[in-house]
Each structure stands twice: as C-alpha cells, then as structure tokens.
Amino acid sequence: MAISVKSAREIDLMRESGKILCSVHDELGRFVRPGISTMDIDQLGEKLIRAHGCIPNFLNYNGYPASICVSVNEEVVHGIPSKHRILQEGDIVSLDAGLIYKGYHSDAARTYAVGQISKEAQQLIDRTKQSFFEGIKYAKAGNHLHDISNAIDAYISQFGYGIVRDLVGHGIGTKLHEDPQIPNFAQKRRGPLLQAGMTLAIEPMINMGRYDVEWLEDDWTVVAEDGSYSAHYENTVLITDTEPEILTLEV
Ligand code: MF3
Ligand code: CO
C-alpha cells in the first residue's frame, strides 16, 4: 500500500495531536514512582487524554483492554496495566501512549527509572532514546526509509544489546498503524523513498540481552525471552525537505 502524504491541514491536526500527547506523557513521567500500580498510570493517562477532548487510540485496539501500555523491566511492550503490579525501586517502566485528535492519531513511548536504578539500566534507557535521535538524522525527504533503520542498528550494536526484530515502527495518520513498517535493525534493501508530509512513528525497542522475545499468556505482553531489561522510546515524526519535525516532543 502507498504511504500517505499529509496535506498542510492534516499536518496541523497531527501537530496538535502530538502536542497534546506530549503533555500527557510529561504528566505521566512526573507521576512515576515506587508504590504506584501500573493501573494507576493507565487511569491517569486515560483521564488526561479525555480531559483534552481526545480519544485513547489503544483502548480496545484489537481488544487491548487499556489506554496506556505499561511494560516493566523485561516486558518489552504492550504490558497490560494491573492494580496488582506495584512499581518497585530499581524497576524500569516503559509507557506507550497514543490518542486521536479530530481524527488524527499520535503515538509515543518513554522509558523511566523507578527511584534509584542501576547504572546499566540507566544506560539502556539513555542509549535507547539516543538511538531514536541517531535514526532520525536520516529522516528527511530524498533519503530511503531504511537509512533510519540502519542508523539505529549501527548505534545500538556497539553496546551488544539486542534490537527487537518482531516489532517495528509504522506510518501513522488517520489510522494508528499505516504503511510503511519501520524496522529498527539493519536492512539490505533501501526501502521506500521518504517524502515531505509523511508521518512516521519511529520506535526502537532494545533489550539489554538477546533480541528474542515471546508473548505471555495474556497474548499481549511481549517479554525478553532471556529475562533481560528492555527499553522503548518512540515519537511521531513529520518528514520535511529539511530537518524532521518531532510532533510528540516539545522543542
Ligand atoms: N504504540 C503501539 C504500537 O505501535 C500501539 C499499541 S497498540 C495496543 O504497537 F493495542 F497495544 F495498545
Ligand atoms: Co507505535
């Protein structure tokens, strides 16, 4: 399927959608601490999204039962919030959130430290975030999609981490998941040409150990097979003829 190119009007709506999501993430980040449950995060997130007159796009997506994906430690993505899962000092927690504003989706993820964490865990979080920024150096019109994938892989590989292969980033717009798929590991093919007006959710998922993942019994929660910590960082990005515009980040 063709990759959609957004009009000026659509880009304005994507910008507003992203701005609201950014503010939701900022509040959720301030809320993270030892002693809260992963469901507390989901409830606050849903409340904030609705308070802006927006719709949580993850809720009921293919049956997903919550608004915010909350993934702790070896959980990679799509953790289901639970009132029984209490965050502990030393945990790392990935929050993946998205919303719909006037028909336009935004999607972003952050990984946070819960209280004091190990130096190794903090490095994983920081390097996962940095890999996104390494990738988007290539996110401009005229480049190929996989230039982004290759840059993320080149940066992460030096640390010996596992780049999750079973899940990828994606186009985004009037749907949460649009073409193209955006792998975070090196590709032989160049992928499609990037054009101004494309909007992409770029989302490296990085394991401290091996890249292999498996699904828990709930059929949602993706975990690192070797039990190692995993981090996730994502923004919705607008391709332009010059620098990309990160729609879910205040600059
Ligand atoms: N950000 C997630 C992704 O792109 C969306 C989660 S869909 C849900 O895969 F159903 F798990 F919420
Ligand atoms: Co996404």
Coordinates of C-alpha atoms and ligand atoms in Angstrom, one line a residue:
M1 CA 0.0 0.0 0.0
A2 CA 1.1 3.5 -0.7
I3 CA 2.5 5.6 2.1
S4 CA 0.1 8.5 2.8
V5 CA 1.4 12.1 2.4
K6 CA -0.4 14.5 4.6
S7 CA -1.8 17.9 3.4
A8 CA -1.0 21.1 5.2
R9 CA -4.3 20.9 7.0
E10 CA -3.7 17.3 8.1
I11 CA -0.2 18.2 9.3
D12 CA -1.7 20.9 11.5
L13 CA -4.0 18.3 13.1
M14 CA -1.2 15.9 13.5
R15 CA 0.8 18.6 15.2
E16 CA -2.0 19.4 17.6
S17 CA -2.5 15.7 18.3
G18 CA 1.2 15.3 19.0
K19 CA 1.4 18.3 21.2
I20 CA -1.4 17.0 23.4
L21 CA 0.2 13.6 23.7
C22 CA 3.5 15.2 24.7
S23 CA 1.8 17.0 27.6
V24 CA 0.1 13.7 28.6
H25 CA 3.5 11.9 28.6
D26 CA 5.1 14.7 30.6
E27 CA 2.5 14.4 33.4
L28 CA 2.7 10.6 33.4
G29 CA 6.5 10.9 33.7
R30 CA 6.1 13.1 36.8
F31 CA 3.7 10.6 38.3
V32 CA 6.0 7.5 38.0
R33 CA 7.4 6.5 41.5
P34 CA 7.8 3.4 43.7
G35 CA 4.5 2.3 45.2
I36 CA 2.0 3.1 42.4
S37 CA 0.3 0.4 40.4
T38 CA 0.6 0.1 36.6
M39 CA -3.2 0.6 36.6
D40 CA -2.8 4.0 38.4
I41 CA -0.7 5.1 35.4
D42 CA -3.4 3.9 32.9
Q43 CA -6.2 5.6 34.8
L44 CA -4.3 8.9 35.0
G45 CA -3.4 8.6 31.3
E46 CA -6.9 8.0 30.2
K47 CA -8.2 10.8 32.3
L48 CA -5.7 13.3 30.8
I49 CA -6.4 12.2 27.2
R50 CA -10.1 12.6 27.7
A51 CA -9.7 15.9 29.5
H52 CA -8.2 17.2 26.3
G53 CA -11.3 16.0 24.4
C54 CA -9.3 13.3 22.7
I55 CA -9.8 9.5 22.4
P56 CA -7.3 6.9 23.7
N57 CA -6.5 5.0 20.5
F58 CA -5.0 1.9 22.2
L59 CA -8.2 1.2 24.2
N60 CA -10.0 -1.7 22.5
Y61 CA -7.5 -1.8 19.7
N62 CA -7.7 -5.4 18.6
G63 CA -9.1 -6.0 22.0
Y64 CA -6.3 -4.3 24.0
P65 CA -8.0 -3.6 27.4
A66 CA -6.3 -0.3 28.4
S67 CA -5.3 3.2 27.3
I68 CA -1.6 3.1 28.2
C69 CA 0.7 0.2 27.6
V70 CA 2.8 -0.2 30.8
S71 CA 5.8 -2.5 30.5
V72 CA 8.1 -3.2 33.4
N73 CA 11.7 -4.5 33.3
E74 CA 11.9 -7.5 31.0
E75 CA 8.5 -6.6 29.5
V76 CA 9.2 -5.0 26.1
V77 CA 5.9 -3.5 25.1
H78 CA 2.1 -4.0 25.4
G79 CA 2.1 -4.7 29.1
I80 CA -1.4 -4.7 30.5
P81 CA -1.9 -2.4 33.4
S82 CA -2.9 -4.1 36.7
K83 CA -3.8 -2.9 40.1
H84 CA -1.7 -5.8 41.5
R85 CA 1.5 -4.7 39.7
I86 CA 3.2 -2.2 42.0
L87 CA 6.3 -0.4 40.8
Q88 CA 9.4 -1.0 42.9
E89 CA 12.5 1.0 43.4
G90 CA 15.0 -0.2 40.8
D91 CA 12.4 -1.1 38.2
I92 CA 12.4 0.5 34.7
V93 CA 9.0 1.2 33.2
S94 CA 8.0 1.9 29.6
L95 CA 4.9 3.9 29.0
D96 CA 3.4 3.8 25.5
A97 CA 0.5 6.1 24.9
G98 CA -1.5 7.4 21.9
L99 CA -4.5 9.4 21.2
I100 CA -6.9 10.7 18.4
Y101 CA -7.4 14.4 18.0
K102 CA -10.0 15.3 15.3
G103 CA -9.4 12.0 13.6
Y104 CA -5.6 12.2 13.7
H105 CA -3.5 9.7 15.7
S106 CA -0.3 10.3 17.6
D107 CA 1.8 7.6 19.3
A108 CA 4.8 8.0 21.6
A109 CA 6.7 6.0 24.3
R110 CA 9.1 6.8 27.0
T111 CA 11.1 4.6 29.5
Y112 CA 11.5 5.8 33.1
A113 CA 13.6 4.8 36.1
V114 CA 11.5 4.0 39.2
G115 CA 13.5 5.6 42.0
Q116 CA 17.2 4.6 42.0
I117 CA 18.2 2.2 39.3
S118 CA 21.4 0.5 38.3
K119 CA 23.9 2.3 36.1
E120 CA 23.4 -0.4 33.5
A121 CA 19.7 0.1 33.4
Q122 CA 20.1 3.9 33.1
Q123 CA 22.5 3.4 30.2
L124 CA 20.0 1.1 28.4
I125 CA 17.3 3.8 28.8
D126 CA 19.6 6.6 27.6
R127 CA 21.0 4.7 24.6
T128 CA 17.6 3.5 23.5
K129 CA 16.5 7.2 23.5
Q130 CA 19.7 8.2 21.7
S131 CA 19.2 5.5 19.0
F132 CA 15.9 7.3 18.0
F133 CA 17.8 10.5 17.5
E134 CA 20.6 8.7 15.5
G135 CA 17.8 7.3 13.3
I136 CA 16.0 10.5 12.6
K137 CA 19.2 12.1 11.4
Y138 CA 18.3 10.3 8.2
A139 CA 14.6 11.1 8.3
K140 CA 14.3 13.6 5.5
A141 CA 12.8 13.7 2.0
G142 CA 15.0 12.1 -0.6
N143 CA 16.5 9.5 1.8
H144 CA 15.4 5.9 2.0
L145 CA 13.3 4.6 4.9
H146 CA 15.9 2.0 5.8
D147 CA 18.6 4.7 6.2
I148 CA 16.8 5.2 9.5
S149 CA 16.8 1.5 10.4
N150 CA 20.4 1.2 9.6
A151 CA 21.5 4.2 11.7
I152 CA 19.6 2.8 14.7
D153 CA 21.2 -0.6 14.3
A154 CA 24.7 0.9 13.8
Y155 CA 24.4 2.9 17.0
I156 CA 22.9 0.2 19.2
S157 CA 25.1 -2.7 18.0
Q158 CA 28.2 -1.2 19.6
F159 CA 26.8 -1.9 23.0
G160 CA 26.0 -5.5 22.4
Y161 CA 22.3 -5.0 23.1
G162 CA 19.5 -7.0 21.3
I163 CA 17.4 -5.0 18.9
V164 CA 13.9 -6.4 18.9
R165 CA 13.0 -7.7 15.5
D166 CA 9.5 -9.0 15.9
L167 CA 8.0 -5.5 16.4
V168 CA 8.6 -2.4 14.3
G169 CA 7.7 1.3 13.9
H170 CA 5.0 2.4 11.4
G171 CA 3.3 5.1 9.4
I172 CA 0.6 6.9 11.3
G173 CA -2.2 9.4 10.5
T174 CA -5.9 8.7 10.2
K175 CA -5.0 5.2 11.4
L176 CA -2.7 4.2 14.3
H177 CA -0.8 1.8 12.1
E178 CA -0.3 2.8 8.5
D179 CA 2.4 1.8 5.9
P180 CA 5.3 1.6 6.0
Q181 CA 6.7 -0.8 8.6
I182 CA 9.9 0.7 10.1
P183 CA 12.4 -2.0 11.4
N184 CA 15.0 -0.9 14.0
F185 CA 17.6 -3.4 12.7
A186 CA 19.8 -3.2 9.6
Q187 CA 18.2 -3.8 6.2
K188 CA 19.7 -4.9 2.9
R189 CA 17.0 -3.2 0.8
R190 CA 16.8 0.5 0.9
G191 CA 13.1 0.7 1.5
P192 CA 10.8 3.4 0.0
L193 CA 11.9 7.0 -0.6
L194 CA 10.9 9.4 2.1
Q195 CA 8.7 12.4 1.1
A196 CA 7.8 15.6 2.8
G197 CA 4.4 15.2 4.5
M198 CA 4.9 11.5 5.6
T199 CA 4.3 11.0 9.3
L200 CA 6.1 8.1 10.9
A201 CA 6.1 6.5 14.4
I202 CA 9.8 5.6 15.0
E203 CA 10.2 3.3 18.0
P204 CA 13.3 1.4 18.9
M205 CA 12.7 -1.4 21.4
I206 CA 16.1 -2.5 22.8
N207 CA 16.9 -5.5 25.1
M208 CA 19.9 -5.5 27.4
G209 CA 20.5 -9.1 26.4
R210 CA 19.4 -11.0 23.4
Y211 CA 16.8 -9.7 20.9
D212 CA 14.5 -12.7 21.1
V213 CA 11.0 -12.0 22.6
E214 CA 8.0 -14.1 23.5
W215 CA 4.4 -13.4 24.3
L216 CA 2.9 -14.0 27.7
E217 CA -0.3 -16.0 28.3
D218 CA -2.4 -12.8 28.1
D219 CA -1.4 -12.7 24.3
W220 CA -0.4 -9.1 24.7
T221 CA 2.6 -8.6 26.9
V222 CA 5.9 -9.0 24.9
V223 CA 8.9 -10.0 27.1
A224 CA 12.6 -10.5 26.5
E225 CA 13.0 -14.3 26.3
D226 CA 16.2 -14.2 28.4
G227 CA 14.5 -12.0 31.1
S228 CA 16.8 -9.1 30.5
Y229 CA 15.6 -5.5 30.9
S230 CA 14.1 -3.8 27.8
A231 CA 13.6 -0.2 26.9
H232 CA 11.4 1.6 24.4
Y233 CA 11.4 5.1 23.0
E234 CA 9.1 6.5 20.4
N235 CA 7.9 9.7 18.8
T236 CA 5.6 10.6 15.9
V237 CA 7.8 12.4 13.3
L238 CA 6.9 14.5 10.3
I239 CA 9.2 14.2 7.3
T240 CA 10.1 17.5 5.6
D241 CA 12.6 18.6 3.0
T242 CA 15.0 19.6 5.8
E243 CA 15.1 18.6 9.4
P244 CA 12.3 16.2 10.6
E245 CA 9.7 17.7 13.0
I246 CA 9.2 15.6 16.1
L247 CA 5.5 16.1 16.7
T248 CA 5.3 14.4 20.2
L249 CA 8.2 16.4 21.7
E250 CA 8.3 19.9 23.0
V251 CA 11.3 21.7 21.4
Ligands
MF3_1 N1 2.4 2.0 20.2 C1 1.9 0.7 20.0 C2 2.4 0.2 18.7 O1 2.7 0.9 17.8 C3 0.5 0.7 20.0 C4 0.0 -0.3 20.9 S1 -1.4 -1.0 20.3 C5 -2.1 -1.6 21.7 O2 2.5 -1.0 18.5 F1 -3.2 -2.2 21.3 F2 -1.3 -2.4 22.3 F3 -2.4 -0.7 22.5
CO2 CO 3.8 2.8 17.7

